[in-house]
Amino acid sequence: MCGILAVLGCVDNSQAKRSRIIELSRRLRHRGPDWSGLHCYEDCYLAHERLAIVDPTSGDQPLYNEDKTIAVTVNGEIYNHKALRENLKSHQFRTGSDCEVIAHLYEEHGEEFVDMLDGMFAFVLLDTRDKSFIAARDAIGITPLYIGWGLDGSVWFASEMKALSDDCEQFMCFPPGHIYSSKQGGLRRWYNPPWFSEVVPSTPYDPLVVRNTFEKAVIKRLMTDVPFGVLLSGGLDSSLVASVALRHLEKSEAACQWGSKLHTFCIGLKGSPDLKAGREVADYLGTRHHELHFTVQDGIDAIEEVIYHVETYDVTTIRASTPMFLMSRKIKSLGVKMVLSGEGSDEIFGGYLYFHKAPNKKEFHEETCRKIKALHQYDCLRANKSTSAWGVEARVPFLDKEFINVAMSIDPEWKMIRPDLGRIEKWVLRNAFDDEKNPYLPKHILYRQKEQFSDGVGYSWIDGLKDHANKHVSDTMLMNASFVFPDNTPLTKEAYYYRTIFEKFFPKSAARATVPGGPSVACSTAKAVEWDAAWSQNLDPSGRAALGVHVSAYGEDKTEDSRPEKLQKLAEKTPAIV
């Protein structure tokens, strides 16, 4: 991941302004420590902090067309750039960068080219011929982008809020799947897939189509000129990513440079469910596995830094971002700059445990649509910013455009959790990779119960966070929370604690408005809380809040030793049912 900053139409174009742009861009250097670039044209500035993944030697940014009348600063990866270049034979390319196609596509097609891009991206393009500009963000919002407005009429864009919050009067999260056009004077949606309307689809389930489309998504993301690995928690999603990547690694271009031994990484408290499961999957696949440990105190000590980097006060996101932030630092120390990760599967297939309570297929499907649309504020934000804090790029094959279209066209009756038919959560995905002749994973891993990342790293992690917050937030402080924080008022001491740290770094009202709110149980949207009356009394984003569903739900026997055993017993029983 790189860091981009663009300021367009500012009144002041003095040397002092240029110095200020460089200073603000420096706030993004953790995202791109490999090189810095700045393009100035009259009152417009495009800055770039580069993390070199593809073409490290010549792909420095900003990038240009042949006569440099079009300049672009990009954060992301364009996986189909070679195919796009084939249709741009009349254009001269200066670099091997996958992002250079953007400048030439604009020359050919104007503003209507964004849907041609297959990848994750946020970019700002300046056309100096008429001083117009566009900015766009990928379909789901894997890559972060913010937009702001200065008092002088300038428009700002930045990968992270910290680069524009001090200098903009107003700013907000740039919506995924949108393009901003200076010619048309605002935002419009470029990504309009069939599922976006939330109409219930009727396509029959075909396991081979699901499998093949996902394998293609993983293969695309092996495009790299630097060492890479896979984040492997031992759960279904990360295990499938690792298994598929390993199957196709030997034939990839990456293997020619870095060999065909796949590196996998897992983090957790000692004795945590993820460490045990991750090791088991790594042994089964034969990967070079790196088991990383942290203590509750390590995590607590990092909380302030995590909130600064991830730019949120959402409880779930902070709980899960902290171990990922710590793991990314160790991954970078091993010389790895890119990782594959399993985000997005639970949203697409209804994998969160609260989906057990979905009353019908219509509500099930509508909830998956709501979850995907909100990913940029939760898991995408966490995966991107936790890793980018240390100059590591996370790629997420489950959020491939083609794979989402295939998965979201399936009749949701197939996705519903049906114990009477032996279908647990994400059965359509598990079944698609249940290959008896050439197994992708052991059965009990393939049918392991969903464990949220913040839970799987060790149950005492969340309990330790709550205890720490209780020591720093008094009953009186929480009682007066609605007066101190009238917008998006924190309802727990843990939420209050995170909010005070966030406000210290980002005190403007526009900053707090970038963070979503509302009631949630086990990562549900506010709407899904209505599915079970008991949940409204147990609003916690942990998977253990799914009372009557999670084998270690709150209020049940939950000693540290018994939890992993319960998970194991459930996993052992499930394949027999299926």
Coordinates of C-alpha atoms in Angstrom, one line a residue:
M1 CA 0.0 0.0 0.0
C2 CA 1.1 3.5 -0.8
G3 CA 0.0 6.9 0.6
I4 CA -1.4 9.6 -1.6
L5 CA -2.2 13.3 -1.0
A6 CA -3.7 15.7 -3.5
V7 CA -4.6 19.4 -3.1
L8 CA -6.3 21.0 -6.0
G9 CA -7.3 24.6 -6.6
C10 CA -5.5 26.2 -3.6
V11 CA -5.1 30.0 -3.6
D12 CA -1.6 29.9 -2.2
N13 CA 1.0 28.2 -4.4
S14 CA 4.1 29.6 -2.7
Q15 CA 7.2 27.7 -1.6
A16 CA 5.7 27.7 1.9
K17 CA 2.6 25.8 0.6
R18 CA 4.8 23.3 -1.2
S19 CA 6.7 22.7 2.1
R20 CA 3.3 22.2 3.9
I21 CA 2.2 19.6 1.3
I22 CA 5.5 17.7 1.8
E23 CA 5.0 17.9 5.6
L24 CA 1.5 16.5 5.4
S25 CA 2.5 13.8 3.0
R26 CA 5.2 12.8 5.4
R27 CA 2.3 11.8 7.8
L28 CA 1.6 9.0 5.3
R29 CA 5.2 7.7 4.9
H30 CA 4.5 4.7 7.1
R31 CA 2.3 3.5 4.2
G32 CA 5.0 4.0 1.6
P33 CA 8.6 4.2 3.0
D34 CA 10.3 3.3 -0.3
W35 CA 10.2 6.7 -2.1
S36 CA 8.4 10.1 -2.1
G37 CA 7.2 12.0 -5.1
L38 CA 5.5 15.4 -5.7
H39 CA 4.0 16.9 -8.8
C40 CA 3.1 20.6 -8.9
Y41 CA 1.1 22.4 -11.6
E42 CA 0.1 25.9 -10.8
D43 CA -2.3 25.6 -7.8
C44 CA -2.5 21.8 -7.9
Y45 CA -0.3 19.3 -6.0
L46 CA -0.1 15.5 -6.2
A47 CA 2.0 13.8 -3.6
H48 CA 2.9 10.1 -3.3
E49 CA 4.6 7.9 -0.7
R50 CA 5.5 4.6 -2.3
L51 CA 5.5 1.1 -1.1
A52 CA 7.2 -0.7 -4.1
I53 CA 5.5 -4.1 -4.8
V54 CA 5.4 -4.2 -8.6
D55 CA 8.3 -2.9 -10.6
P56 CA 10.3 -1.5 -7.6
T57 CA 13.0 0.0 -9.7
S58 CA 11.1 2.2 -12.2
G59 CA 7.5 2.6 -10.9
D60 CA 8.0 5.7 -8.8
Q61 CA 5.0 8.1 -8.7
P62 CA 3.3 10.3 -9.7
L63 CA 2.8 8.6 -13.1
Y64 CA 2.2 10.4 -16.4
N65 CA 1.0 10.0 -20.0
E66 CA 3.5 10.5 -22.9
D67 CA 3.7 14.3 -22.8
K68 CA 3.1 14.6 -19.1
T69 CA -0.1 16.6 -19.5
I70 CA -1.9 14.0 -17.4
A71 CA -0.5 13.1 -14.0
V72 CA -1.9 10.5 -11.6
T73 CA -1.1 9.5 -8.0
V74 CA -2.3 6.0 -7.1
N75 CA -2.5 3.8 -4.1
G76 CA -3.4 0.2 -5.0
E77 CA -2.9 -2.7 -7.4
I78 CA -4.4 -3.2 -10.9
Y79 CA -4.4 -6.9 -11.4
N80 CA -5.5 -6.8 -15.0
H81 CA -2.9 -4.2 -16.1
K82 CA -1.2 -6.5 -18.6
A83 CA -4.5 -7.2 -20.4
L84 CA -5.3 -3.5 -20.4
R85 CA -2.0 -2.7 -21.9
E86 CA -2.7 -5.0 -24.8
N87 CA -5.6 -2.6 -25.8
L88 CA -3.3 0.4 -25.5
K89 CA -0.7 -0.5 -28.1
S90 CA -0.6 3.0 -29.5
H91 CA 0.5 4.4 -26.1
Q92 CA 4.1 4.5 -24.9
F93 CA 4.6 3.2 -21.4
R94 CA 7.6 4.5 -19.3
T95 CA 7.5 2.0 -16.4
G96 CA 6.4 -1.6 -15.6
S97 CA 4.0 -0.2 -12.9
D98 CA 0.6 -1.8 -13.0
C99 CA -0.9 1.7 -12.2
E100 CA 0.5 3.5 -15.3
V101 CA -2.4 2.2 -17.3
I102 CA -4.7 4.7 -15.5
A103 CA -3.2 7.7 -17.2
H104 CA -3.5 6.1 -20.7
L105 CA -7.0 4.7 -20.1
Y106 CA -8.1 8.3 -19.3
E107 CA -6.6 9.5 -22.6
E108 CA -8.6 6.9 -24.5
H109 CA -11.9 6.8 -22.6
G110 CA -12.2 10.0 -20.6
E111 CA -13.8 9.6 -17.1
E112 CA -15.7 6.4 -18.0
F113 CA -12.8 3.9 -17.7
V114 CA -12.9 3.1 -13.9
D115 CA -15.0 0.0 -14.3
M116 CA -12.4 -1.5 -16.5
L117 CA -10.0 -1.7 -13.6
D118 CA -9.8 -5.0 -11.8
G119 CA -8.1 -4.4 -8.5
M120 CA -8.0 -2.3 -5.3
F121 CA -7.2 1.3 -5.7
A122 CA -7.7 5.0 -4.8
F123 CA -6.3 7.6 -7.2
V124 CA -6.4 11.2 -8.1
L125 CA -5.8 12.2 -11.8
L126 CA -5.0 15.8 -13.0
D127 CA -5.5 16.8 -16.6
T128 CA -3.4 19.9 -17.0
R129 CA -4.9 20.6 -20.5
D130 CA -8.0 22.0 -18.9
K131 CA -7.1 21.8 -15.2
S132 CA -9.8 19.3 -14.5
F133 CA -9.3 16.4 -12.2
I134 CA -11.0 13.1 -11.1
A135 CA -10.6 10.9 -8.0
A136 CA -11.9 7.4 -7.7
R137 CA -12.0 4.5 -5.1
D138 CA -12.3 0.8 -5.7
A139 CA -15.7 -1.0 -5.7
I140 CA -15.7 -2.2 -2.0
G141 CA -13.4 0.4 -0.4
I142 CA -10.5 -2.0 0.2
T143 CA -8.2 1.0 -0.3
P144 CA -8.9 4.0 2.0
L145 CA -9.5 7.5 0.7
Y146 CA -10.8 10.7 2.3
I147 CA -12.0 13.9 0.6
G148 CA -11.9 17.4 2.2
W149 CA -12.6 21.0 1.4
G150 CA -10.5 24.0 2.4
L151 CA -11.8 27.5 3.2
D152 CA -10.0 28.8 0.1
G153 CA -12.1 26.5 -2.1
S154 CA -9.5 23.8 -2.5
V155 CA -10.4 20.1 -2.7
W156 CA -8.2 17.6 -0.9
F157 CA -7.8 13.9 -1.2
A158 CA -5.7 11.7 1.1
S159 CA -5.2 8.0 2.0
E160 CA -5.6 8.7 5.7
M161 CA -7.5 11.4 7.6
K162 CA -4.4 12.6 9.4
A163 CA -3.0 14.1 6.2
L164 CA -5.9 16.5 5.6
S165 CA -7.8 16.9 8.9
D166 CA -5.8 19.9 10.2
D167 CA -6.0 21.9 6.9
C168 CA -9.6 21.2 5.8
E169 CA -12.7 22.9 7.1
Q170 CA -14.8 19.8 6.3
F171 CA -13.9 16.3 5.3
M172 CA -15.4 12.8 5.0
C173 CA -14.8 9.3 4.0
F174 CA -14.7 9.0 0.1
P175 CA -17.5 6.5 -0.7
P176 CA -16.4 3.2 -2.3
G177 CA -17.3 2.6 -5.9
H178 CA -17.6 6.3 -6.6
I179 CA -15.8 8.9 -8.8
Y180 CA -15.4 12.6 -8.1
S181 CA -15.3 14.8 -11.2
S182 CA -14.4 18.5 -11.1
K183 CA -16.1 18.9 -14.5
Q184 CA -19.4 17.5 -13.2
G185 CA -19.0 19.0 -9.8
G186 CA -19.5 16.1 -7.5
L187 CA -19.6 12.4 -6.7
R188 CA -21.3 9.7 -8.7
R189 CA -21.3 5.9 -8.4
W190 CA -19.4 4.0 -11.1
Y191 CA -19.9 0.5 -9.4
N192 CA -23.4 -0.7 -10.0
P193 CA -23.5 -4.5 -9.7
P194 CA -26.9 -6.5 -9.6
W195 CA -26.6 -7.2 -5.9
F196 CA -26.4 -3.6 -4.9
S197 CA -30.2 -3.2 -5.2
E198 CA -30.6 -5.9 -2.6
V199 CA -33.2 -7.8 -4.7
V200 CA -33.1 -11.5 -3.7
P201 CA -31.3 -13.5 -6.4
S202 CA -32.4 -16.9 -7.8
T203 CA -29.3 -18.4 -9.4
P204 CA -28.9 -22.1 -8.3
Y205 CA -25.8 -22.9 -6.3
D206 CA -22.9 -24.4 -8.3
P207 CA -20.0 -25.4 -6.0
L208 CA -17.5 -25.6 -8.9
V209 CA -18.3 -22.1 -10.1
V210 CA -17.7 -20.8 -6.6
R211 CA -14.4 -22.8 -6.3
N212 CA -13.1 -21.8 -9.7
T213 CA -13.9 -18.1 -9.3
F214 CA -12.2 -18.0 -5.9
E215 CA -9.1 -19.7 -7.2
K216 CA -8.8 -17.1 -10.0
A217 CA -9.1 -14.4 -7.4
V218 CA -6.2 -15.8 -5.4
I219 CA -4.0 -16.4 -8.5
K220 CA -4.5 -12.7 -9.6
R221 CA -3.2 -11.6 -6.2
L222 CA 0.1 -13.5 -6.6
M223 CA 1.3 -10.6 -8.8
T224 CA 4.3 -9.3 -6.9
D225 CA 8.0 -8.5 -7.3
V226 CA 8.7 -8.7 -3.5
P227 CA 8.5 -11.4 -0.9
F228 CA 5.0 -12.2 0.3
G229 CA 3.0 -14.5 2.6
V230 CA -0.4 -15.4 3.9
L231 CA -2.1 -14.5 7.2
L232 CA -3.2 -17.8 8.6
S233 CA -5.4 -18.0 11.7
G234 CA -6.5 -21.5 11.0
G235 CA -10.1 -20.5 10.4
L236 CA -11.9 -21.4 7.2
D237 CA -11.2 -18.3 5.2
S238 CA -7.5 -17.8 5.8
S239 CA -6.9 -21.5 5.5
L240 CA -8.6 -21.6 2.1
V241 CA -6.5 -18.6 0.9
A242 CA -3.4 -20.4 2.0
S243 CA -4.4 -23.7 0.5
V244 CA -5.3 -22.2 -2.9
A245 CA -2.2 -19.9 -3.0
L246 CA 0.1 -22.9 -2.3
R247 CA -1.5 -24.9 -5.1
H248 CA -0.8 -22.2 -7.7
L249 CA 2.4 -20.7 -6.3
E250 CA 4.8 -22.9 -8.2
K251 CA 3.4 -21.8 -11.6
S252 CA 3.3 -18.1 -10.7
E253 CA 5.9 -15.5 -11.7
A254 CA 6.5 -14.8 -8.0
A255 CA 7.9 -18.3 -7.5
C256 CA 10.6 -17.6 -10.2
Q257 CA 11.9 -14.8 -7.9
W258 CA 11.2 -16.1 -4.4
G259 CA 10.7 -19.8 -4.6
S260 CA 7.6 -22.0 -4.1
K261 CA 7.8 -22.2 -0.3
L262 CA 4.8 -20.3 1.1
H263 CA 5.3 -18.3 4.2
T264 CA 2.3 -18.2 6.6
F265 CA 1.9 -16.0 9.7
C266 CA -0.3 -16.3 12.8
I267 CA -0.5 -14.3 16.0
G268 CA -2.2 -15.0 19.4
L269 CA -1.9 -15.2 23.1
K270 CA -0.1 -18.4 24.2
G271 CA -2.6 -21.2 24.0
S272 CA -5.1 -19.4 21.9
P273 CA -7.5 -21.1 19.4
D274 CA -5.9 -19.5 16.4
L275 CA -2.3 -20.5 17.2
K276 CA -3.4 -24.2 17.6
A277 CA -5.5 -24.2 14.4
G278 CA -3.0 -22.2 12.4
R279 CA -0.2 -24.5 13.2
E280 CA -2.3 -27.5 12.3
V281 CA -3.2 -26.1 8.9
A282 CA 0.4 -25.0 8.2
D283 CA 1.6 -28.5 9.0
Y284 CA -1.0 -30.0 6.8
L285 CA -0.1 -27.7 3.9
G286 CA 3.6 -27.8 4.5
T287 CA 4.1 -24.0 4.7
R288 CA 7.0 -22.2 6.4
H289 CA 4.9 -21.1 9.3
H290 CA 5.7 -18.2 11.7
E291 CA 3.9 -18.3 15.0
L292 CA 3.9 -14.9 16.7
H293 CA 2.9 -14.3 20.3
F294 CA 1.8 -11.2 22.2
T295 CA 0.6 -10.6 25.7
V296 CA -2.5 -8.7 26.8
Q297 CA -0.2 -6.0 28.1
D298 CA 1.6 -5.8 24.7
G299 CA -1.7 -5.1 23.1
I300 CA -2.9 -2.5 25.7
D301 CA 0.4 -0.6 25.4
A302 CA -0.2 -0.4 21.6
I303 CA -3.8 0.8 21.8
E304 CA -3.0 4.6 21.4
E305 CA -0.8 3.9 18.4
V306 CA -3.4 1.6 16.8
I307 CA -6.1 4.2 17.1
Y308 CA -3.9 6.8 15.6
H309 CA -3.1 4.6 12.6
V310 CA -6.5 3.0 12.1
E311 CA -8.4 6.2 12.7
T312 CA -11.5 4.8 14.4
Y313 CA -13.1 4.4 17.8
D314 CA -15.2 1.4 16.8
V315 CA -14.8 -1.3 19.5
T316 CA -14.7 -4.3 17.2
T317 CA -12.2 -2.7 14.8
I318 CA -9.8 -1.7 17.6
R319 CA -10.0 -5.2 19.3
A320 CA -9.1 -6.9 16.0
S321 CA -6.7 -4.2 14.7
T322 CA -4.3 -4.4 17.7
P323 CA -3.0 -8.0 17.2
M324 CA -2.9 -7.4 13.4
F325 CA -0.9 -4.2 14.0
L326 CA 1.6 -6.1 16.2
M327 CA 1.8 -9.0 13.7
S328 CA 2.5 -6.7 10.8
R329 CA 5.5 -5.2 12.6
K330 CA 7.0 -8.6 13.0
I331 CA 6.1 -9.6 9.4
K332 CA 7.9 -6.5 8.1
S333 CA 11.0 -7.3 10.2
L334 CA 11.2 -10.6 8.3
G335 CA 11.4 -8.7 5.0
V336 CA 7.9 -9.5 3.8
K337 CA 6.0 -6.5 2.2
M338 CA 2.8 -8.2 1.0
V339 CA 0.3 -10.6 2.5
L340 CA -2.9 -12.3 1.5
S341 CA -5.7 -12.2 4.0
G342 CA -9.2 -13.7 4.4
E343 CA -11.4 -10.6 4.9
G344 CA -14.9 -10.4 3.3
S345 CA -16.0 -14.0 3.3
D346 CA -18.3 -13.6 6.4
E347 CA -20.1 -10.7 4.9
I348 CA -20.6 -12.4 1.5
F349 CA -21.7 -15.8 2.9
G350 CA -23.4 -14.8 6.2
G351 CA -20.6 -16.3 8.2
Y352 CA -21.1 -14.4 11.5
L353 CA -22.8 -16.5 14.1
Y354 CA -25.8 -14.1 14.4
F355 CA -26.9 -15.2 10.9
H356 CA -28.1 -18.4 12.6
K357 CA -31.1 -16.2 13.7
A358 CA -32.0 -14.8 10.2
P359 CA -35.8 -15.3 9.9
N360 CA -35.9 -15.9 6.2
K361 CA -33.7 -15.8 3.0
K362 CA -34.8 -12.2 2.1
E363 CA -33.5 -10.8 5.4
F364 CA -30.4 -13.0 5.2
H365 CA -29.6 -11.6 1.8
E366 CA -30.3 -8.0 2.7
E367 CA -28.1 -8.2 5.7
T368 CA -25.2 -9.6 3.6
C369 CA -25.7 -6.7 1.2
R370 CA -25.6 -4.2 4.1
K371 CA -22.5 -5.8 5.5
I372 CA -20.6 -5.7 2.2
K373 CA -21.5 -2.0 1.7
A374 CA -20.2 -1.2 5.2
L375 CA -16.9 -3.2 4.9
H376 CA -14.9 -0.1 4.1
Q377 CA -15.6 1.2 7.6
Y378 CA -14.8 -2.0 9.4
D379 CA -12.7 -5.0 8.2
C380 CA -11.3 -3.3 5.1
L381 CA -10.2 -0.3 7.1
R382 CA -8.6 -2.6 9.8
A383 CA -6.8 -4.9 7.3
N384 CA -5.5 -2.0 5.3
K385 CA -4.4 0.4 8.0
S386 CA -3.1 -2.2 10.5
T387 CA -0.7 -3.5 8.0
S388 CA 0.1 -0.2 6.2
A389 CA 1.2 1.2 9.6
W390 CA 4.4 -0.9 9.1
G391 CA 4.6 -0.7 5.3
V392 CA 3.0 -4.0 4.6
E393 CA 0.2 -4.5 1.9
A394 CA -2.8 -6.7 2.6
R395 CA -4.6 -8.2 -0.4
V396 CA -8.1 -9.7 0.0
P397 CA -9.2 -12.3 -2.6
F398 CA -12.7 -12.8 -1.2
L399 CA -13.4 -9.2 -2.2
D400 CA -12.6 -9.8 -5.9
K401 CA -15.2 -8.1 -8.0
E402 CA -16.0 -11.2 -10.1
F403 CA -16.1 -13.5 -7.0
I404 CA -18.5 -11.1 -5.2
N405 CA -20.8 -11.1 -8.3
V406 CA -20.8 -14.9 -8.4
A407 CA -21.4 -15.4 -4.7
M408 CA -24.0 -12.7 -4.4
S409 CA -26.0 -14.1 -7.3
I410 CA -26.6 -17.4 -5.5
D411 CA -30.1 -18.0 -4.2
P412 CA -29.7 -17.1 -0.5
E413 CA -31.7 -20.2 0.5
W414 CA -28.4 -22.1 0.0
K415 CA -26.6 -19.8 2.4
M416 CA -29.1 -20.1 5.2
I417 CA -27.9 -22.0 8.3
R418 CA -30.0 -25.2 8.3
P419 CA -29.0 -27.7 11.1
D420 CA -31.7 -30.0 9.9
L421 CA -29.9 -30.3 6.5
G422 CA -26.4 -30.3 8.1
R423 CA -25.6 -26.8 6.9
I424 CA -23.6 -24.6 9.3
E425 CA -22.6 -21.0 8.5
K426 CA -20.8 -20.6 5.1
W427 CA -21.8 -24.1 4.1
V428 CA -21.8 -23.1 0.4
L429 CA -18.1 -22.1 0.6
R430 CA -17.1 -25.1 2.7
N431 CA -18.9 -27.5 0.4
A432 CA -17.3 -25.9 -2.7
F433 CA -13.9 -26.9 -1.4
D434 CA -14.8 -30.3 0.1
D435 CA -12.9 -32.3 -2.4
E436 CA -12.5 -36.0 -1.3
K437 CA -10.0 -36.9 -4.0
N438 CA -7.7 -33.9 -3.7
P439 CA -8.6 -32.2 -0.3
Y440 CA -7.8 -28.6 0.2
L441 CA -8.0 -28.8 4.0
P442 CA -8.7 -31.4 6.8
K443 CA -12.4 -31.9 7.4
H444 CA -12.5 -30.5 10.9
I445 CA -10.8 -27.3 9.7
L446 CA -13.0 -27.0 6.7
Y447 CA -16.0 -27.2 9.1
R448 CA -14.6 -25.3 12.0
Q449 CA -17.0 -22.9 13.7
K450 CA -16.6 -19.2 12.9
E451 CA -14.2 -17.4 15.3
Q452 CA -13.8 -13.7 15.0
F453 CA -10.2 -12.5 14.9
S454 CA -10.4 -10.6 18.1
D455 CA -11.7 -13.7 19.8
G456 CA -9.5 -16.3 18.1
V457 CA -6.2 -14.7 19.2
G458 CA -7.3 -15.6 22.8
Y459 CA -10.4 -15.0 24.7
S460 CA -8.6 -13.2 27.6
W461 CA -7.6 -10.5 25.1
I462 CA -11.1 -8.9 25.1
D463 CA -11.5 -9.6 28.8
G464 CA -8.2 -7.8 29.4
L465 CA -9.3 -4.8 27.4
K466 CA -12.5 -4.5 29.3
D467 CA -10.7 -4.7 32.6
H468 CA -8.2 -2.1 31.5
A469 CA -11.0 0.3 30.4
N470 CA -12.8 -0.2 33.7
K471 CA -9.8 1.0 35.6
H472 CA -9.6 4.2 33.5
V473 CA -13.3 5.1 33.0
S474 CA -15.4 5.6 36.1
D475 CA -19.1 5.0 36.5
T476 CA -19.6 8.8 36.6
M477 CA -17.7 9.3 33.4
L478 CA -19.9 6.8 31.6
M479 CA -23.0 8.3 33.1
N480 CA -22.2 11.7 31.6
A481 CA -21.0 10.3 28.3
S482 CA -24.0 11.7 26.4
F483 CA -23.0 15.2 27.5
V484 CA -19.3 14.8 26.7
F485 CA -19.9 12.9 23.5
P486 CA -23.4 13.8 22.2
D487 CA -22.7 12.3 18.8
N488 CA -22.3 8.6 18.6
T489 CA -22.3 8.3 22.4
P490 CA -20.2 5.5 23.8
L491 CA -22.3 3.0 25.7
T492 CA -19.6 1.0 27.5
K493 CA -16.4 1.9 29.4
E494 CA -14.3 0.2 26.7
A495 CA -16.0 2.4 24.0
Y496 CA -15.5 5.5 26.1
Y497 CA -11.8 4.8 26.6
Y498 CA -11.2 4.4 22.9
R499 CA -13.2 7.5 22.1
T500 CA -11.1 9.7 24.4
I501 CA -8.0 8.5 22.7
F502 CA -9.5 9.1 19.2
E503 CA -10.6 12.7 20.2
K504 CA -7.1 13.5 21.3
F505 CA -5.7 12.7 17.8
F506 CA -8.8 13.8 15.8
P507 CA -10.7 16.5 17.6
K508 CA -12.8 17.9 14.8
S509 CA -16.5 16.9 14.5
A510 CA -15.9 15.8 10.9
A511 CA -13.5 13.2 12.1
R512 CA -15.9 11.6 14.5
A513 CA -18.5 11.5 11.8
T514 CA -16.3 9.2 9.7
V515 CA -16.9 6.4 12.3
P516 CA -20.1 4.4 12.2
G517 CA -22.3 3.7 15.2
G518 CA -25.5 2.0 16.3
P519 CA -26.2 -1.2 18.3
S520 CA -24.5 -4.4 17.3
V521 CA -24.3 -8.0 18.5
A522 CA -21.5 -10.3 17.3
C523 CA -20.7 -7.8 14.4
S524 CA -24.3 -7.5 13.2
T525 CA -25.8 -4.3 11.7
A526 CA -28.4 -2.5 13.8
K527 CA -31.2 -4.0 11.7
A528 CA -30.1 -7.6 12.5
V529 CA -30.3 -7.0 16.3
E530 CA -34.0 -7.2 15.8
W531 CA -33.8 -10.9 14.9
D532 CA -33.6 -12.0 18.5
A533 CA -35.1 -10.1 21.4
A534 CA -32.4 -11.3 23.9
W535 CA -29.7 -9.7 21.9
S536 CA -30.8 -6.1 22.7
Q537 CA -29.8 -6.9 26.3
N538 CA -26.3 -8.2 25.3
L539 CA -24.9 -5.7 22.8
D540 CA -21.3 -6.7 22.3
P541 CA -19.5 -7.1 19.0
S542 CA -17.7 -10.3 20.1
G543 CA -18.8 -13.5 18.5
R544 CA -19.4 -14.8 22.1
A545 CA -22.4 -12.4 22.3
A546 CA -24.3 -14.6 20.0
L547 CA -26.2 -16.3 22.8
G548 CA -27.3 -19.8 22.1
V549 CA -25.1 -20.0 19.0
H550 CA -21.4 -19.7 19.9
V551 CA -20.1 -22.7 21.9
S552 CA -18.4 -20.3 24.3
A553 CA -21.1 -17.7 24.5
Y554 CA -21.1 -15.2 27.4
G555 CA -22.9 -16.6 30.4
E556 CA -21.9 -20.2 29.6
D557 CA -19.0 -22.2 31.0
K558 CA -16.0 -20.4 29.5
T559 CA -12.8 -21.3 31.2
E560 CA -9.7 -20.9 29.1
D561 CA -9.1 -24.6 28.9
S562 CA -12.7 -25.6 28.0
R563 CA -13.2 -23.3 25.1
P564 CA -10.8 -24.8 22.5
E565 CA -12.0 -28.2 23.4
K566 CA -15.6 -27.2 22.7
L567 CA -14.6 -25.8 19.4
Q568 CA -12.7 -29.0 18.6
K569 CA -15.7 -31.2 19.5
L570 CA -18.1 -29.2 17.4
A571 CA -15.7 -29.4 14.4
E572 CA -15.3 -33.2 14.8
K573 CA -19.1 -33.7 14.8
T574 CA -19.9 -31.4 11.9
P575 CA -18.4 -33.4 8.9
A576 CA -20.3 -36.5 10.0
I577 CA -23.5 -34.6 9.8
V578 CA -22.7 -33.1 6.4

